[in-house]
Short mmCIF file of C-alpha atoms in Angstrom, two decimals:
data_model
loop_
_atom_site.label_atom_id
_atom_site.label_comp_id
_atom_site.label_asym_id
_atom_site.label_seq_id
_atom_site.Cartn_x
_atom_site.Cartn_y
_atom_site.Cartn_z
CA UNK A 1 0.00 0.00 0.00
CA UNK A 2 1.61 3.31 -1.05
CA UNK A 3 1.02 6.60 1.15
CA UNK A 4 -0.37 8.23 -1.73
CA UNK A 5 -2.59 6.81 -4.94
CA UNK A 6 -2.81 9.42 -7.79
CA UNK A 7 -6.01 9.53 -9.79
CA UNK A 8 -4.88 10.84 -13.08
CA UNK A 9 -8.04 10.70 -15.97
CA UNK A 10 -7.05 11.28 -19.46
CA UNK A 11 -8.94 11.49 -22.78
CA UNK A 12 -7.17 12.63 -25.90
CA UNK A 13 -4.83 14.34 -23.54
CA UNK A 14 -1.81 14.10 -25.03
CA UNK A 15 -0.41 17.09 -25.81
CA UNK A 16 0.42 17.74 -22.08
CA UNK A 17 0.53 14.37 -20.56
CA UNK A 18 4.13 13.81 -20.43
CA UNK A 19 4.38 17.41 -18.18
CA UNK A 20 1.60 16.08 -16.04
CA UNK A 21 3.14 12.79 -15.74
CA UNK A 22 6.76 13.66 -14.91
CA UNK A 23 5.64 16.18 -12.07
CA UNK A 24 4.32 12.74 -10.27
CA UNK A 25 7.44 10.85 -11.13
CA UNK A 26 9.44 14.05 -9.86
CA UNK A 27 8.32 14.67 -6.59
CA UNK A 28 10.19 14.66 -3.55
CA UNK A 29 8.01 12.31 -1.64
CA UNK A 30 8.28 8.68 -3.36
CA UNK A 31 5.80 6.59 -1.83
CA UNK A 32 3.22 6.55 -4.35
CA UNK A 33 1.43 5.01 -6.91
CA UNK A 34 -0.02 6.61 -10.03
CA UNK A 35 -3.11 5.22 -11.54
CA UNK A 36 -3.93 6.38 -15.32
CA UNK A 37 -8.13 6.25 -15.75
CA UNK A 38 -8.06 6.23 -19.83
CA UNK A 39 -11.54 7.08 -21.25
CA UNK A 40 -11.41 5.65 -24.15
CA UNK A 41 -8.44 8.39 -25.77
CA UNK A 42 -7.71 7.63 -29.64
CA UNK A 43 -4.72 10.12 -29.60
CA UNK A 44 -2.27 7.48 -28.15
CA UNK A 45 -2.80 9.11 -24.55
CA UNK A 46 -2.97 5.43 -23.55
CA UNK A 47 0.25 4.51 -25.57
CA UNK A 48 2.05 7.22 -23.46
CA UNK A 49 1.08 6.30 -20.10
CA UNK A 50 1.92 2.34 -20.72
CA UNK A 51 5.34 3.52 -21.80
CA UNK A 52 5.76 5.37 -18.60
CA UNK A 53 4.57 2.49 -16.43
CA UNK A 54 7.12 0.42 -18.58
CA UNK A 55 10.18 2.93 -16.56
CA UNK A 56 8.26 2.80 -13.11
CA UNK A 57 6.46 0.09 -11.88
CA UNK A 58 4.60 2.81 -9.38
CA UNK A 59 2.50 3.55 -12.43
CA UNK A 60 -0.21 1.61 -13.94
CA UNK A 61 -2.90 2.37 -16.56
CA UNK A 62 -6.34 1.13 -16.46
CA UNK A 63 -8.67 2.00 -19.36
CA UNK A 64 -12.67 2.52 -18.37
CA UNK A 65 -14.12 3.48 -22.07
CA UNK A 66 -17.36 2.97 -21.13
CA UNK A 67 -17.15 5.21 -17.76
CA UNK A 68 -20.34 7.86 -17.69
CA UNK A 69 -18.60 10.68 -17.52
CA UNK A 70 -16.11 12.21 -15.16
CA UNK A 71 -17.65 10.74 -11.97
CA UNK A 72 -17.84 7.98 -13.30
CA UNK A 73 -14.06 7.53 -14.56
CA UNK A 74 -12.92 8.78 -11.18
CA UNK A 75 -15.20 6.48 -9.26
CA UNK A 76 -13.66 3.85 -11.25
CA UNK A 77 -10.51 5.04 -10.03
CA UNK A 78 -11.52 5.78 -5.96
CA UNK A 79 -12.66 1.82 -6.03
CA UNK A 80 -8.87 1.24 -7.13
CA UNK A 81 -7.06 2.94 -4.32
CA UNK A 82 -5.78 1.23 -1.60
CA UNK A 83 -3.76 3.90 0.22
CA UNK A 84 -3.64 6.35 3.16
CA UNK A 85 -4.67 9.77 0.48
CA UNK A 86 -5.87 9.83 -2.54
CA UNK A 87 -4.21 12.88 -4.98
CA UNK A 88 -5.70 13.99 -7.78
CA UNK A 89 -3.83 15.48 -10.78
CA UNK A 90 -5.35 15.93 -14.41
CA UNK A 91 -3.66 15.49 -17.58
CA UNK A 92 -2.84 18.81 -18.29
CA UNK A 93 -2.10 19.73 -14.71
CA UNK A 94 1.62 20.05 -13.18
CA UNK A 95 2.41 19.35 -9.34
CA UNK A 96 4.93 21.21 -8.28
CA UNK A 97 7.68 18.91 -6.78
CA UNK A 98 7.13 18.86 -3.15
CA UNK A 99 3.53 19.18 -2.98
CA UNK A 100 2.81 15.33 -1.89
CA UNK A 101 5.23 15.79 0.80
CA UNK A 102 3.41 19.14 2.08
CA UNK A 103 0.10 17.50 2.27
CA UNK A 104 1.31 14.71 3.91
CA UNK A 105 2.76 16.89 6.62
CA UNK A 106 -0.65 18.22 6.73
CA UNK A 107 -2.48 15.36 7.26
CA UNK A 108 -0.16 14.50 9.67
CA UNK A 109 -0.32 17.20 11.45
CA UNK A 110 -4.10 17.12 12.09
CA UNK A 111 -5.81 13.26 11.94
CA UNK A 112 -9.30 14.85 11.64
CA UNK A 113 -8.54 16.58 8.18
CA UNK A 114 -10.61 15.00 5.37
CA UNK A 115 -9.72 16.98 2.60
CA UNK A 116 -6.80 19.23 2.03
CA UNK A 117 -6.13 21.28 -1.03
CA UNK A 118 -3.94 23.89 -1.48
CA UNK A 119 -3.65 27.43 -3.96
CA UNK A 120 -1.79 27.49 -7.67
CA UNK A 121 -0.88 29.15 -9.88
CA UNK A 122 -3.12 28.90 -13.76
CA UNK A 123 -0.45 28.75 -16.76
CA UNK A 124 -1.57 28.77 -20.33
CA UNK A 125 -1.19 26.08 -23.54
CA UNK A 126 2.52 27.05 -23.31
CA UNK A 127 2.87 27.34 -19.47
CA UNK A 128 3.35 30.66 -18.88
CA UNK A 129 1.65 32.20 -15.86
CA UNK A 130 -1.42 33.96 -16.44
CA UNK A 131 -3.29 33.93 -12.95
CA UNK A 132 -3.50 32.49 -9.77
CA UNK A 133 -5.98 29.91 -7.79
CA UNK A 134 -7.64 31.48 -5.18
CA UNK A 135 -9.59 28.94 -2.03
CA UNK A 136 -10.44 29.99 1.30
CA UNK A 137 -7.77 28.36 3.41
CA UNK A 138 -9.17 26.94 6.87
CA UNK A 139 -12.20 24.86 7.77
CA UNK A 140 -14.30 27.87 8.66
CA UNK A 141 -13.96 29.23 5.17
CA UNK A 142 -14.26 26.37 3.77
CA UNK A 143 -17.67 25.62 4.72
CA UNK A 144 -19.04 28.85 4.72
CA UNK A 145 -18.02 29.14 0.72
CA UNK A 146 -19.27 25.53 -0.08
CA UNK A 147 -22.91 26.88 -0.82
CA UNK A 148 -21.87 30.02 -3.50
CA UNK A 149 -18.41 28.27 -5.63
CA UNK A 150 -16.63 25.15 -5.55
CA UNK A 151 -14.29 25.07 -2.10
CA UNK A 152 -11.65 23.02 -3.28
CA UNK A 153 -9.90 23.30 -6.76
CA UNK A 154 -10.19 20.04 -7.66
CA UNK A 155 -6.44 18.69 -9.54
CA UNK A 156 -5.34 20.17 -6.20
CA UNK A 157 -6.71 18.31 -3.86
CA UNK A 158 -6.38 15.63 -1.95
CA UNK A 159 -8.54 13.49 0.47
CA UNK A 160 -7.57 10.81 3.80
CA UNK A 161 -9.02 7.14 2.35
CA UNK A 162 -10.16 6.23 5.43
CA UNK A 163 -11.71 9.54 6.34
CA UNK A 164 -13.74 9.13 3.42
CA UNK A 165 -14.83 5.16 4.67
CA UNK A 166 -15.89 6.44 8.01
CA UNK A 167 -18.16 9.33 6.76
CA UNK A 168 -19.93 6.57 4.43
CA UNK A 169 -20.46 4.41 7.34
CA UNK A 170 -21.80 7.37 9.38
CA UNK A 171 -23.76 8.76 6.29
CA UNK A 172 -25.04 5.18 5.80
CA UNK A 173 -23.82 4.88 2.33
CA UNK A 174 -21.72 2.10 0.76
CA UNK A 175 -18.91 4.71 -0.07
CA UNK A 176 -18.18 8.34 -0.47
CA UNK A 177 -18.03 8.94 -4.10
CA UNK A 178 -18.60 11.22 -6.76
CA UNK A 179 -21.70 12.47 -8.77
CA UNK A 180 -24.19 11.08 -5.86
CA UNK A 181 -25.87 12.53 -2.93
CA UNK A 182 -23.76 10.78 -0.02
CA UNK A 183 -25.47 13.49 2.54
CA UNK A 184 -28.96 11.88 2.22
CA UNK A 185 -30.97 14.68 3.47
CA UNK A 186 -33.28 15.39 1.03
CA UNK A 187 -35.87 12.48 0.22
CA UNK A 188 -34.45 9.73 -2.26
CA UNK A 189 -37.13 10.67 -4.71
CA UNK A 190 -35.28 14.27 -5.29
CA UNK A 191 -31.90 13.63 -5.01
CA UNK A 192 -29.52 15.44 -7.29
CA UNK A 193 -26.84 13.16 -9.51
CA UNK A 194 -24.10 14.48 -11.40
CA UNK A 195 -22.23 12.95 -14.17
CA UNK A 196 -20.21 15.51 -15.10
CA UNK A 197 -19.69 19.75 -15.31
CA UNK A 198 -19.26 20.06 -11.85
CA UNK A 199 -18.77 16.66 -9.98
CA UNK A 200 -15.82 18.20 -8.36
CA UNK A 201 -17.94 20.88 -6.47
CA UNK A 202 -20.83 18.51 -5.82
CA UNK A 203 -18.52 15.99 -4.13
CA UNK A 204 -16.32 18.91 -1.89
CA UNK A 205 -19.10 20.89 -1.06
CA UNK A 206 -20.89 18.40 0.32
CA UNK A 207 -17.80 17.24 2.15
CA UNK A 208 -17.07 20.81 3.34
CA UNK A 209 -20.52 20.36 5.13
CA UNK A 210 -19.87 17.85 7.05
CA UNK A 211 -16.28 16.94 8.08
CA UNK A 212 -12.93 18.90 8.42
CA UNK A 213 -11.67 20.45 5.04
CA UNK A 214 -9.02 22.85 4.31
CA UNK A 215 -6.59 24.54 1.77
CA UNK A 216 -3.30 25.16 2.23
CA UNK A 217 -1.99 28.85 1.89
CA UNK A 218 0.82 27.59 -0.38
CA UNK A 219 0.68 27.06 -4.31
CA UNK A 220 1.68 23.17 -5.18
CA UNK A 221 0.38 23.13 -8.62
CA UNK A 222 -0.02 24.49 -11.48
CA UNK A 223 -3.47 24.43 -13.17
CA UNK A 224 -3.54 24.84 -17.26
CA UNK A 225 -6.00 26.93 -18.90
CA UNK A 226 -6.90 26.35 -22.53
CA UNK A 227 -9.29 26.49 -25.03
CA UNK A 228 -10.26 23.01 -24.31
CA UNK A 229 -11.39 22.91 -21.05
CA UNK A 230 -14.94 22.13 -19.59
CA UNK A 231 -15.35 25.54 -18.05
CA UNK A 232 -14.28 27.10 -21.73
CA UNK A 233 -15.89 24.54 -24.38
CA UNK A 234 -19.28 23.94 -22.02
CA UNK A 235 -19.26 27.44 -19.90
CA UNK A 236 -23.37 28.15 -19.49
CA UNK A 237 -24.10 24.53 -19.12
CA UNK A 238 -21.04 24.13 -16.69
CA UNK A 239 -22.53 27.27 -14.64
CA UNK A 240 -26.34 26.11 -14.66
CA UNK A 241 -24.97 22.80 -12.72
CA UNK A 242 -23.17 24.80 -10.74
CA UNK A 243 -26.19 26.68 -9.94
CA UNK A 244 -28.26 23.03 -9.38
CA UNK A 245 -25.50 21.73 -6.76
CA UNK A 246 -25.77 25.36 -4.75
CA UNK A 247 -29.40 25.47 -4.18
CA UNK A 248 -29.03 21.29 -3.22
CA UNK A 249 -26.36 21.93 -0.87
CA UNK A 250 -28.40 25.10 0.63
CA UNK A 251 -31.69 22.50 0.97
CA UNK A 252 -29.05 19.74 2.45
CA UNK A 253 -27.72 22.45 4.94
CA UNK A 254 -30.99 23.82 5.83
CA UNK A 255 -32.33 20.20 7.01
CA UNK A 256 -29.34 19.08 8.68
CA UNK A 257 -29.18 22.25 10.80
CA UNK A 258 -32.90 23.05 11.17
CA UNK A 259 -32.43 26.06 9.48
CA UNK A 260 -34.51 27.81 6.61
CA UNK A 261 -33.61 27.64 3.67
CA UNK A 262 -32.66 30.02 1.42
CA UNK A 263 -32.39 30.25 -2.39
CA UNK A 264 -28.28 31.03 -2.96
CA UNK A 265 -28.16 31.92 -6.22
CA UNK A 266 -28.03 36.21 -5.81
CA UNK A 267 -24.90 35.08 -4.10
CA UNK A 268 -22.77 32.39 -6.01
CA UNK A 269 -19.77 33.68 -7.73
CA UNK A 270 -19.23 30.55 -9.97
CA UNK A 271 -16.68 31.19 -12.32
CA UNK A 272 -16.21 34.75 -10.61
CA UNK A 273 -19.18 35.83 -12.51
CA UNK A 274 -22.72 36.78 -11.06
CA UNK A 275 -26.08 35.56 -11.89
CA UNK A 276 -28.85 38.16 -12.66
CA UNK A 277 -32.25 37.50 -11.68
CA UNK A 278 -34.63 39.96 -13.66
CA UNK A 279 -36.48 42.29 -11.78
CA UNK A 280 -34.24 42.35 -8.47
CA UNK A 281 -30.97 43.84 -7.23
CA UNK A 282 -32.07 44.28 -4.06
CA UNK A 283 -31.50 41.02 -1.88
CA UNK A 284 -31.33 42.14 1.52
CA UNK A 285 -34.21 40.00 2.70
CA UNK A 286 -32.44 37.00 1.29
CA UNK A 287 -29.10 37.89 2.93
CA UNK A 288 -30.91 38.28 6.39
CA UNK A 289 -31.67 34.37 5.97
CA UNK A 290 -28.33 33.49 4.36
CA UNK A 291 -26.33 34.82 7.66
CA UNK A 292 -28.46 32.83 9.85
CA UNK A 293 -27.76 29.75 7.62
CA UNK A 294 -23.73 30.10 7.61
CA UNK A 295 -23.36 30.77 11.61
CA UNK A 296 -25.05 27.57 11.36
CA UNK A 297 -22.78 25.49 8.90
CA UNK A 298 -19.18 27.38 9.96
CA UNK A 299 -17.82 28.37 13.37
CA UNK A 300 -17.01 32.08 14.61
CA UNK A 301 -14.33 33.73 13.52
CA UNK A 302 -12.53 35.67 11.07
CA UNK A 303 -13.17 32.84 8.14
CA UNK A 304 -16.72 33.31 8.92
CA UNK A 305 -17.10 37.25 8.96
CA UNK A 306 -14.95 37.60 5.81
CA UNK A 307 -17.16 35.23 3.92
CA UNK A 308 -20.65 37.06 5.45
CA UNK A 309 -18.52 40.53 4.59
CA UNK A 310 -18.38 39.69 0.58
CA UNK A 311 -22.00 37.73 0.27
CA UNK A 312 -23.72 41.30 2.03
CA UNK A 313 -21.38 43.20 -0.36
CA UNK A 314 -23.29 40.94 -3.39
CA UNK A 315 -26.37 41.62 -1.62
CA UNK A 316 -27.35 45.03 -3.74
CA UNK A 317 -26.22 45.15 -7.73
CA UNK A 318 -26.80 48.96 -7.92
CA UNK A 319 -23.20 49.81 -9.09
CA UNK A 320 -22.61 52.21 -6.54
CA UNK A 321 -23.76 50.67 -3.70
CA UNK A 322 -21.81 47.52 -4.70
CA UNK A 323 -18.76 49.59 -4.90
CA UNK A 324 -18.83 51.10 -1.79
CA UNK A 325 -20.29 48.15 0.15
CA UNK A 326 -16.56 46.44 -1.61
CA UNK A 327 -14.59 49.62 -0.41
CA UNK A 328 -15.85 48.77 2.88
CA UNK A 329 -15.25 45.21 2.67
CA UNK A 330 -11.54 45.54 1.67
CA UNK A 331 -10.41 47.93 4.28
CA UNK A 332 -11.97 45.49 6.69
CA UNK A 333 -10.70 41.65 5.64
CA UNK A 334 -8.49 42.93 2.54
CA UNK A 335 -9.10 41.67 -1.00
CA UNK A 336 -8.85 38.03 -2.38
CA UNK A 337 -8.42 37.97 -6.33
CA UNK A 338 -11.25 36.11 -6.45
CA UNK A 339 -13.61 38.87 -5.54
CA UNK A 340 -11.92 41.45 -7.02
CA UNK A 341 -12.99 39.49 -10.13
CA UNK A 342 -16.26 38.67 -9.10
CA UNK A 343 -16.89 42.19 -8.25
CA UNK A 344 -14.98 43.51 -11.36
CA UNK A 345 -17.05 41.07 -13.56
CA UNK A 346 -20.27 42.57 -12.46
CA UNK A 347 -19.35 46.56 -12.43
CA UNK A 348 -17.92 46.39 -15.94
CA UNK A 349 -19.59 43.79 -17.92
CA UNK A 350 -21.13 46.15 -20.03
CA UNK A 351 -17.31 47.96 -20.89
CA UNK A 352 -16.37 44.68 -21.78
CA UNK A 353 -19.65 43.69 -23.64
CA UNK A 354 -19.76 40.85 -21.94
CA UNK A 355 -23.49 38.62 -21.53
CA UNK A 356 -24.64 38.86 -18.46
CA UNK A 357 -25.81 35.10 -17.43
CA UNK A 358 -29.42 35.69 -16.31
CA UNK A 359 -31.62 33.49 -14.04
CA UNK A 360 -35.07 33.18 -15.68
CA UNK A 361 -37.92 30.07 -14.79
CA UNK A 362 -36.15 27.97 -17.51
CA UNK A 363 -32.83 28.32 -16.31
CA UNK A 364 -29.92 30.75 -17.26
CA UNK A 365 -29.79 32.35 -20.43
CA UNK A 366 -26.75 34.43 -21.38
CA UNK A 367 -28.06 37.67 -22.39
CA UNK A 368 -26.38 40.86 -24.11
CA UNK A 369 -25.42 43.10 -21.70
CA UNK A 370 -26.98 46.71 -22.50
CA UNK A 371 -26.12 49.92 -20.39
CA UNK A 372 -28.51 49.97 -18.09
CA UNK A 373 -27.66 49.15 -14.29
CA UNK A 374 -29.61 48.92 -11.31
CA UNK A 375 -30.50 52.08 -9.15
#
């Protein structure tokens, strides 16, 4: 049993395999295994990997073709490890060299940690830097930022095996895995599965609810952006799932706490962008009910006030109140990039003639911005 088993999915990945695949064999920490999940690539992805695992008998390849989509490939892969943490890295993804040995300190350093992930840096096609990952990094954040984005980027994280075996058996579910309601609060007959889009945020944000989850405040990877990713090729789909997994999580939260529940989406900053719901830019009402809900779901503290800080400054879209409600905000907690973009992405959209994604009874429609704002 190695300390670490890599889940590394590829599909006609090639043209940055080898990078992802030498940051594994180059890392300072050795015990580990790497375990190639091939979905069926016809670009000779597959080839690749088998040649590697030819030089180091810590890698294998295992091909699922027939794998429904990403949760399923990776579920594939979680019923392969047999290991104290399971890493995940994607095929266009580089760890930096001593990021297996960090986490392992981490987990380590704190047996109740179930998930730890950590920041990056995002490179381009030809790996140059061109921005930077940006996670809440301790358990209060965490939690409080599980119902409005994705808590944990997902090639950098990492989760304890037997953490996740002891949450099924308290949850009452033959394993933690991803794509499937493993919270079981809502009634079987509405219970939200996810192939694909976002199963990353539907499997950490429902962790982030209920056990110990942090990131790091340390970059160990490096996370490629190209024209061929999900959030790129499939963006408005990608963000309506997004959307789905919020208002679940919200229902999830509001019945294990007793709480009421509240609809999140004025607040989610998926893909550092905001939702507009027509009519309304006003959501104080809505925040008075949110800040109940998250002094439920995360302890006091700092964590805690910085996240209810940035959802009241989301609470009105008139430009000017947003603004200075930010101002406020940042002299208070400082800035993450994360909302400077979010913020940013609002207050200029129509500079940048950018659609504005906008919630309407069907779902979200990306509409032309014009320039007319909220007073």
């Amino acid at each position: 049993m190695a300390t670490f088993d890599v889940l590394l999915p590829v599909r006609n990945g090639i043209d940055f395999l080898s990078e992802a695949l030498d940051s594994i064999v180059g890392q300072t920490f050795k015990d580990w295994r790497l375990i190639v999940l091939d979905h069926g690539s016809i670009d000779g992805s597959a080839e690749l990997a088998a040649r590697y695992a030819k030089r180091d008998a810590r890698i294998i390849v295992r091909a699922f073709p027939d794998a429904e989509g990403l949760s399923g490939l990776l579920n594939c892969g979680l019923a392969l490890c047999d290991c104290q943490y399971v890493l995940r890295q994607d095929a266009d993804d580089v760890s930096l060299p001593d990021r297996m040995a960090v986490l392992a300190r981490a987990f380590e350093a704190d047996p109740a940690l179930v998930v730890v992930g950590s920041l990056g840096d995002v490179i381009d096609a030809q790996g140059k830097t061109i921005g930077a990952i940006d996670m809440p990094t301790g358990p209060g954040g965490v939690a409080a930022t599980a119902l409005f984005r994705t808590p944990i980027c997902h090639p950098a994280a990492s989760m304890r095996l037997e953490g996740l075996r002891k949450l099924a058996a308290e949850r009452g579910v033959a394993a933690i895995r991803y794509g499937i309601d493993f919270i079981g609060a809502v009634p079987p007959e509405r219970r939200l599965q996810v192939p694909g889009l976002a199963e990353d945020y539907y499997l950490f944000g429902q962790l982030a609810l209920i056990a110990p989850c942090i990131n790091l405040d340390r970059k160990l990877i490096q996370y490629r952006w190209h024209g061929a990713n999900v959030g790129a090729t499939k963006h408005q789909a990608q963000m309506q799932m997004a959307l789905d997994i919020s208002r679940y999580l919200s229902e999830s939260a509001a019945i294990l706490h007793g709480a009421t529940r509240f609809d999140p989406a004025p607040f989610c900053n998926h893909g550092e962008r905001l939702f507009a719901i027509e009519g309304q830019g006003d959501f104080s009402e809505e925040y008075a009910v949110l800040q109940r809900m998250l002094t439920r779901i995360a302890p006091p503290g700092a964590e805690l006030a910085r996240e209810l800080s940035f959802r009241h400054v989301l609470a009105n879209r008139a430009p000017v109140a947003m603004a200075a409600r930010f101002l406020r905000h940042a002299l208070r907690h400082a800035v993450r990039p994360a909302e400077v973009r979010t913020v940013k992405s609002w207050l200029l959209r129509s500079l940048k003639k950018q659609s504005t994604l906008t919630l309407q009874p069907s779902g979200l429609l990306a509409v032309p911005t014009q320039n007319k704002e909220h007073r």
